[in-house]
């Protein structure tokens, strides 16, 4: 069966520090991968998605970036965190080529607090 | 542009009462619509999709293209229905979902 992992579960970082959040999927090959941010009062915002290794589509211009160094690994990064980067970050996956119809499976999320 | 609007951030009803969570969308083509749910301390997960025309946990949702709505309904709410509900849309040819802002549903005993 397929599983999706995210770490860390919680993170407290000072403003201006770097960020690296990791997401990995097991039990499937070549998934579509997604990063979302869930902020209070703002719903679920798609940040990045990837349909293959090295292929990243950015949805929202910001100081975050994403990378997909391996087939089932998706990383969210920042060189310098802002207070506004605080939130709950969710990773999700779908089967290849079926993103528009197939279920999105979500990870447990990372709670990021920037102080 | 594709947009999903959930006008109610918070909704509170009593156990046994009917519940309706509103969702309106903006898209000129033929969208596919979903409802996702996040129970306390659980992951966000799919509840139902319009294309399946199914009832899950007593919930149903009908796509109304004339009113561009996809409201989620349940005739008799249960306490375990308390959760955060998101309506989402996939546009034709897209690889991504557009989510609404979510509605937190609380069922009072």
mmCIF file of C-alpha atoms in Angstrom:
data_model
loop_
_atom_site.group_PDB
_atom_site.id
_atom_site.type_symbol
_atom_site.label_atom_id
_atom_site.label_comp_id
_atom_site.label_asym_id
_atom_site.label_seq_id
_atom_site.Cartn_x
_atom_site.Cartn_y
_atom_site.Cartn_z
ATOM 1 C CA UNK A 1 0.000 0.000 0.000
ATOM 2 C CA UNK A 2 1.036 3.582 -0.530
ATOM 3 C CA UNK A 3 2.060 5.887 2.283
ATOM 4 C CA UNK A 4 3.178 9.473 2.456
ATOM 5 C CA UNK A 5 5.470 10.873 5.106
ATOM 6 C CA UNK A 6 6.378 14.396 6.107
ATOM 7 C CA UNK A 7 8.979 15.682 8.511
ATOM 8 C CA UNK A 8 9.472 17.349 10.736
ATOM 9 C CA UNK A 9 6.025 17.350 12.318
ATOM 10 C CA UNK A 10 6.599 20.711 13.983
ATOM 11 C CA UNK A 11 9.240 23.376 13.529
ATOM 12 C CA UNK A 12 9.952 26.702 15.178
ATOM 13 C CA UNK A 13 12.391 28.900 13.289
ATOM 14 C CA UNK A 14 13.603 32.493 13.658
ATOM 15 C CA UNK A 15 12.961 35.052 10.946
ATOM 16 C CA UNK A 16 15.717 34.987 8.349
ATOM 17 C CA UNK A 17 16.690 31.384 8.932
ATOM 18 C CA UNK A 18 16.591 28.723 6.181
ATOM 19 C CA UNK A 19 13.931 26.062 5.810
ATOM 20 C CA UNK A 20 13.804 22.539 4.506
ATOM 21 C CA UNK A 21 10.688 20.396 4.735
ATOM 22 C CA UNK A 22 10.703 16.912 3.313
ATOM 23 C CA UNK A 23 7.975 14.732 1.876
ATOM 24 C CA UNK A 24 8.389 11.141 0.701
ATOM 25 C CA UNK A 25 5.959 8.696 -0.838
ATOM 26 C CA UNK A 26 6.236 4.926 -0.648
ATOM 27 C CA UNK A 27 4.547 2.191 -2.608
ATOM 28 C CA UNK A 28 4.078 3.977 -5.921
ATOM 29 C CA UNK A 29 6.159 5.212 -8.835
ATOM 30 C CA UNK A 30 6.265 8.565 -10.587
ATOM 31 C CA UNK A 31 3.506 10.198 -8.545
ATOM 32 C CA UNK A 32 2.332 13.749 -9.013
ATOM 33 C CA UNK A 33 3.411 15.639 -5.911
ATOM 34 C CA UNK A 34 1.996 18.783 -4.326
ATOM 35 C CA UNK A 35 2.853 21.276 -1.583
ATOM 36 C CA UNK A 36 0.027 23.195 0.074
ATOM 37 C CA UNK A 37 -0.093 25.738 2.866
ATOM 38 C CA UNK A 38 -3.036 25.796 5.220
ATOM 39 C CA UNK A 39 -3.170 29.177 6.937
ATOM 40 C CA UNK A 40 -5.807 30.269 9.415
ATOM 41 C CA UNK A 41 -8.709 31.910 7.624
ATOM 42 C CA UNK A 42 -7.151 31.406 4.206
ATOM 43 C CA UNK A 43 -7.968 27.827 3.403
ATOM 44 C CA UNK A 44 -5.701 25.519 1.461
ATOM 45 C CA UNK A 45 -3.323 27.225 -0.934
ATOM 46 C CA UNK A 46 -1.397 25.291 -3.581
ATOM 47 C CA UNK A 47 2.256 26.337 -3.558
ATOM 48 C CA UNK A 48 4.016 23.931 -5.921
ATOM 49 C CA UNK A 49 3.356 20.781 -7.850
ATOM 50 C CA UNK A 50 5.538 18.343 -9.729
ATOM 51 C CA UNK A 51 4.730 15.771 -12.393
ATOM 52 C CA UNK A 52 8.240 14.297 -12.501
ATOM 53 C CA UNK A 53 11.834 14.504 -11.295
ATOM 54 C CA UNK A 54 13.164 18.015 -11.666
ATOM 55 C CA UNK A 55 9.808 19.342 -12.917
ATOM 56 C CA UNK A 56 8.395 21.998 -10.620
ATOM 57 C CA UNK A 57 5.462 24.315 -11.232
ATOM 58 C CA UNK A 58 5.094 27.291 -8.937
ATOM 59 C CA UNK A 59 1.653 28.622 -8.186
ATOM 60 C CA UNK A 60 2.370 31.533 -5.908
ATOM 61 C CA UNK A 61 5.367 33.896 -6.143
ATOM 62 C CA UNK A 62 7.064 34.005 -2.773
ATOM 63 C CA UNK A 63 10.327 33.296 -1.030
ATOM 64 C CA UNK A 64 9.729 29.549 -1.011
ATOM 65 C CA UNK A 65 11.055 27.041 -3.518
ATOM 66 C CA UNK A 66 10.547 23.354 -4.170
ATOM 67 C CA UNK A 67 12.688 20.588 -5.548
ATOM 68 C CA UNK A 68 12.208 16.975 -6.536
ATOM 69 C CA UNK A 69 15.624 15.322 -6.435
ATOM 70 C CA UNK A 70 14.200 11.804 -6.544
ATOM 71 C CA UNK A 71 11.042 10.238 -7.922
ATOM 72 C CA UNK A 72 9.262 10.010 -4.580
ATOM 73 C CA UNK A 73 10.874 12.883 -2.700
ATOM 74 C CA UNK A 74 9.584 16.440 -2.648
ATOM 75 C CA UNK A 75 11.335 19.191 -0.702
ATOM 76 C CA UNK A 76 10.091 22.645 0.257
ATOM 77 C CA UNK A 77 12.804 25.189 0.999
ATOM 78 C CA UNK A 78 13.484 28.773 1.831
ATOM 79 C CA UNK A 79 16.744 30.690 2.145
ATOM 80 C CA UNK A 80 15.307 33.249 4.545
ATOM 81 C CA UNK A 81 12.024 32.735 6.373
ATOM 82 C CA UNK A 82 9.509 35.524 6.859
ATOM 83 C CA UNK A 83 6.927 35.828 9.616
ATOM 84 C CA UNK A 84 4.238 35.308 6.978
ATOM 85 C CA UNK A 85 5.633 31.855 6.191
ATOM 86 C CA UNK A 86 4.118 30.500 9.391
ATOM 87 C CA UNK A 87 1.441 27.928 8.749
ATOM 88 C CA UNK A 88 0.625 24.294 8.288
ATOM 89 C CA UNK A 89 2.302 22.727 5.258
ATOM 90 C CA UNK A 90 0.770 19.731 3.595
ATOM 91 C CA UNK A 91 2.247 17.432 1.003
ATOM 92 C CA UNK A 92 0.009 15.350 -1.245
ATOM 93 C CA UNK A 93 0.294 12.885 -4.113
ATOM 94 C CA UNK A 94 -1.822 11.475 -6.915
ATOM 95 C CA UNK A 95 -1.232 8.787 -9.509
ATOM 96 C CA UNK A 96 0.593 9.860 -12.647
ATOM 97 C CA UNK A 97 -1.479 11.422 -15.368
ATOM 98 C CA UNK A 98 -4.688 11.277 -13.392
ATOM 99 C CA UNK A 99 -4.264 14.387 -11.269
ATOM 100 C CA UNK A 100 -7.417 15.915 -12.539
ATOM 101 C CA UNK A 101 -9.594 13.020 -11.536
ATOM 102 C CA UNK A 102 -7.834 10.919 -8.995
ATOM 103 C CA UNK A 103 -7.900 11.290 -5.261
ATOM 104 C CA UNK A 104 -5.207 13.401 -3.658
ATOM 105 C CA UNK A 105 -3.658 11.661 -0.667
ATOM 106 C CA UNK A 106 -2.349 13.986 1.994
ATOM 107 C CA UNK A 107 0.490 13.668 4.431
ATOM 108 C CA UNK A 108 0.246 14.460 8.144
ATOM 109 C CA UNK A 109 1.591 17.977 7.679
ATOM 110 C CA UNK A 110 4.283 20.169 9.235
ATOM 111 C CA UNK A 111 3.389 22.980 11.605
ATOM 112 C CA UNK A 112 5.862 25.827 10.994
ATOM 113 C CA UNK A 113 6.106 28.780 13.354
ATOM 114 C CA UNK A 114 8.377 31.637 12.411
ATOM 115 C CA UNK A 115 9.264 33.952 15.311
ATOM 116 C CA UNK B 1 -9.940 32.072 -13.444
ATOM 117 C CA UNK B 2 -11.004 29.080 -11.437
ATOM 118 C CA UNK B 3 -12.295 29.849 -7.995
ATOM 119 C CA UNK B 4 -14.080 27.974 -5.235
ATOM 120 C CA UNK B 5 -16.033 29.883 -2.612
ATOM 121 C CA UNK B 6 -17.249 28.514 0.676
ATOM 122 C CA UNK B 7 -19.151 31.422 2.200
ATOM 123 C CA UNK B 8 -19.348 30.021 5.721
ATOM 124 C CA UNK B 9 -16.147 29.761 7.723
ATOM 125 C CA UNK B 10 -18.030 28.332 10.682
ATOM 126 C CA UNK B 11 -21.241 26.338 10.834
ATOM 127 C CA UNK B 12 -22.847 24.974 13.950
ATOM 128 C CA UNK B 13 -25.912 22.714 14.048
ATOM 129 C CA UNK B 14 -27.500 20.409 16.571
ATOM 130 C CA UNK B 15 -27.249 16.653 16.407
ATOM 131 C CA UNK B 16 -30.057 15.221 14.325
ATOM 132 C CA UNK B 17 -30.649 18.440 12.413
ATOM 133 C CA UNK B 18 -30.045 18.726 8.675
ATOM 134 C CA UNK B 19 -26.765 20.245 7.582
ATOM 135 C CA UNK B 20 -25.781 21.956 4.361
ATOM 136 C CA UNK B 21 -22.291 23.228 3.603
ATOM 137 C CA UNK B 22 -22.294 25.638 0.719
ATOM 138 C CA UNK B 23 -19.837 25.629 -2.154
ATOM 139 C CA UNK B 24 -19.919 27.793 -5.262
ATOM 140 C CA UNK B 25 -17.417 27.646 -8.072
ATOM 141 C CA UNK B 26 -16.327 29.802 -10.937
ATOM 142 C CA UNK B 27 -15.252 28.005 -14.086
ATOM 143 C CA UNK B 28 -16.508 28.263 -17.623
ATOM 144 C CA UNK B 29 -15.888 24.681 -18.691
ATOM 145 C CA UNK B 30 -16.911 21.346 -17.214
ATOM 146 C CA UNK B 31 -15.352 21.070 -13.792
ATOM 147 C CA UNK B 32 -14.914 18.070 -11.600
ATOM 148 C CA UNK B 33 -15.747 18.780 -7.990
ATOM 149 C CA UNK B 34 -14.803 17.151 -4.720
ATOM 150 C CA UNK B 35 -15.386 17.452 -1.018
ATOM 151 C CA UNK B 36 -12.448 16.806 1.305
ATOM 152 C CA UNK B 37 -12.720 16.474 5.077
ATOM 153 C CA UNK B 38 -10.269 16.808 7.941
ATOM 154 C CA UNK B 39 -11.344 15.313 11.256
ATOM 155 C CA UNK B 40 -9.554 16.317 14.438
ATOM 156 C CA UNK B 41 -6.029 14.875 14.549
ATOM 157 C CA UNK B 42 -6.482 13.124 11.211
ATOM 158 C CA UNK B 43 -5.202 13.780 7.730
ATOM 159 C CA UNK B 44 -7.133 15.636 5.094
ATOM 160 C CA UNK B 45 -8.960 13.004 3.052
ATOM 161 C CA UNK B 46 -11.416 12.706 0.209
ATOM 162 C CA UNK B 47 -15.066 12.554 1.272
ATOM 163 C CA UNK B 48 -16.799 12.352 -2.084
ATOM 164 C CA UNK B 49 -16.633 13.454 -5.703
ATOM 165 C CA UNK B 50 -19.482 14.535 -7.919
ATOM 166 C CA UNK B 51 -18.598 12.215 -10.741
ATOM 167 C CA UNK B 52 -19.248 9.176 -8.554
ATOM 168 C CA UNK B 53 -22.689 10.361 -7.487
ATOM 169 C CA UNK B 54 -22.221 8.508 -4.234
ATOM 170 C CA UNK B 55 -23.273 8.953 -0.638
ATOM 171 C CA UNK B 56 -20.511 8.743 1.915
ATOM 172 C CA UNK B 57 -21.243 8.719 5.658
ATOM 173 C CA UNK B 58 -24.722 9.938 4.797
ATOM 174 C CA UNK B 59 -23.431 12.970 2.887
ATOM 175 C CA UNK B 60 -24.426 13.760 -0.673
ATOM 176 C CA UNK B 61 -23.562 16.600 -3.011
ATOM 177 C CA UNK B 62 -25.199 17.482 -6.285
ATOM 178 C CA UNK B 63 -23.515 19.508 -8.969
ATOM 179 C CA UNK B 64 -25.794 22.331 -10.110
ATOM 180 C CA UNK B 65 -24.260 23.830 -13.217
ATOM 181 C CA UNK B 66 -26.941 26.502 -13.505
ATOM 182 C CA UNK B 67 -26.154 27.854 -10.065
ATOM 183 C CA UNK B 68 -22.482 26.783 -10.220
ATOM 184 C CA UNK B 69 -22.864 25.130 -6.853
ATOM 185 C CA UNK B 70 -21.856 21.864 -5.226
ATOM 186 C CA UNK B 71 -23.403 22.004 -1.774
ATOM 187 C CA UNK B 72 -22.777 19.185 0.688
ATOM 188 C CA UNK B 73 -25.823 17.898 2.530
ATOM 189 C CA UNK B 74 -26.745 15.446 5.223
ATOM 190 C CA UNK B 75 -30.300 15.021 6.520
ATOM 191 C CA UNK B 76 -29.396 14.129 10.109
ATOM 192 C CA UNK B 77 -26.114 15.400 11.512
ATOM 193 C CA UNK B 78 -24.073 13.290 13.910
ATOM 194 C CA UNK B 79 -21.478 14.435 16.420
ATOM 195 C CA UNK B 80 -18.725 12.609 14.541
ATOM 196 C CA UNK B 81 -19.400 14.841 11.542
ATOM 197 C CA UNK B 82 -17.651 17.700 13.300
ATOM 198 C CA UNK B 83 -14.665 18.519 11.106
ATOM 199 C CA UNK B 84 -13.183 20.936 8.607
ATOM 200 C CA UNK B 85 -14.684 20.563 5.138
ATOM 201 C CA UNK B 86 -13.110 21.756 1.903
ATOM 202 C CA UNK B 87 -14.721 21.978 -1.488
ATOM 203 C CA UNK B 88 -12.315 21.586 -4.413
ATOM 204 C CA UNK B 89 -12.370 21.856 -8.180
ATOM 205 C CA UNK B 90 -10.257 20.379 -10.952
ATOM 206 C CA UNK B 91 -10.399 22.107 -14.291
ATOM 207 C CA UNK B 92 -10.179 20.300 -17.578
ATOM 208 C CA UNK B 93 -6.628 19.418 -18.506
ATOM 209 C CA UNK B 94 -5.219 20.566 -15.196
ATOM 210 C CA UNK B 95 -3.082 18.546 -12.851
ATOM 211 C CA UNK B 96 -4.122 20.389 -9.731
ATOM 212 C CA UNK B 97 -6.988 21.084 -7.385
ATOM 213 C CA UNK B 98 -8.316 24.503 -6.432
ATOM 214 C CA UNK B 99 -9.645 24.508 -2.878
ATOM 215 C CA UNK B 100 -12.139 26.722 -1.134
ATOM 216 C CA UNK B 101 -11.346 28.355 2.169
ATOM 217 C CA UNK B 102 -13.037 25.621 4.145
ATOM 218 C CA UNK B 103 -15.952 25.429 6.563
ATOM 219 C CA UNK B 104 -15.538 24.260 10.121
ATOM 220 C CA UNK B 105 -18.611 22.258 11.029
ATOM 221 C CA UNK B 106 -19.492 21.740 14.669
ATOM 222 C CA UNK B 107 -22.280 19.378 15.682
ATOM 223 C CA UNK B 108 -23.675 20.193 19.086
ATOM 224 C CA UNK B 109 -25.107 17.404 21.260
#
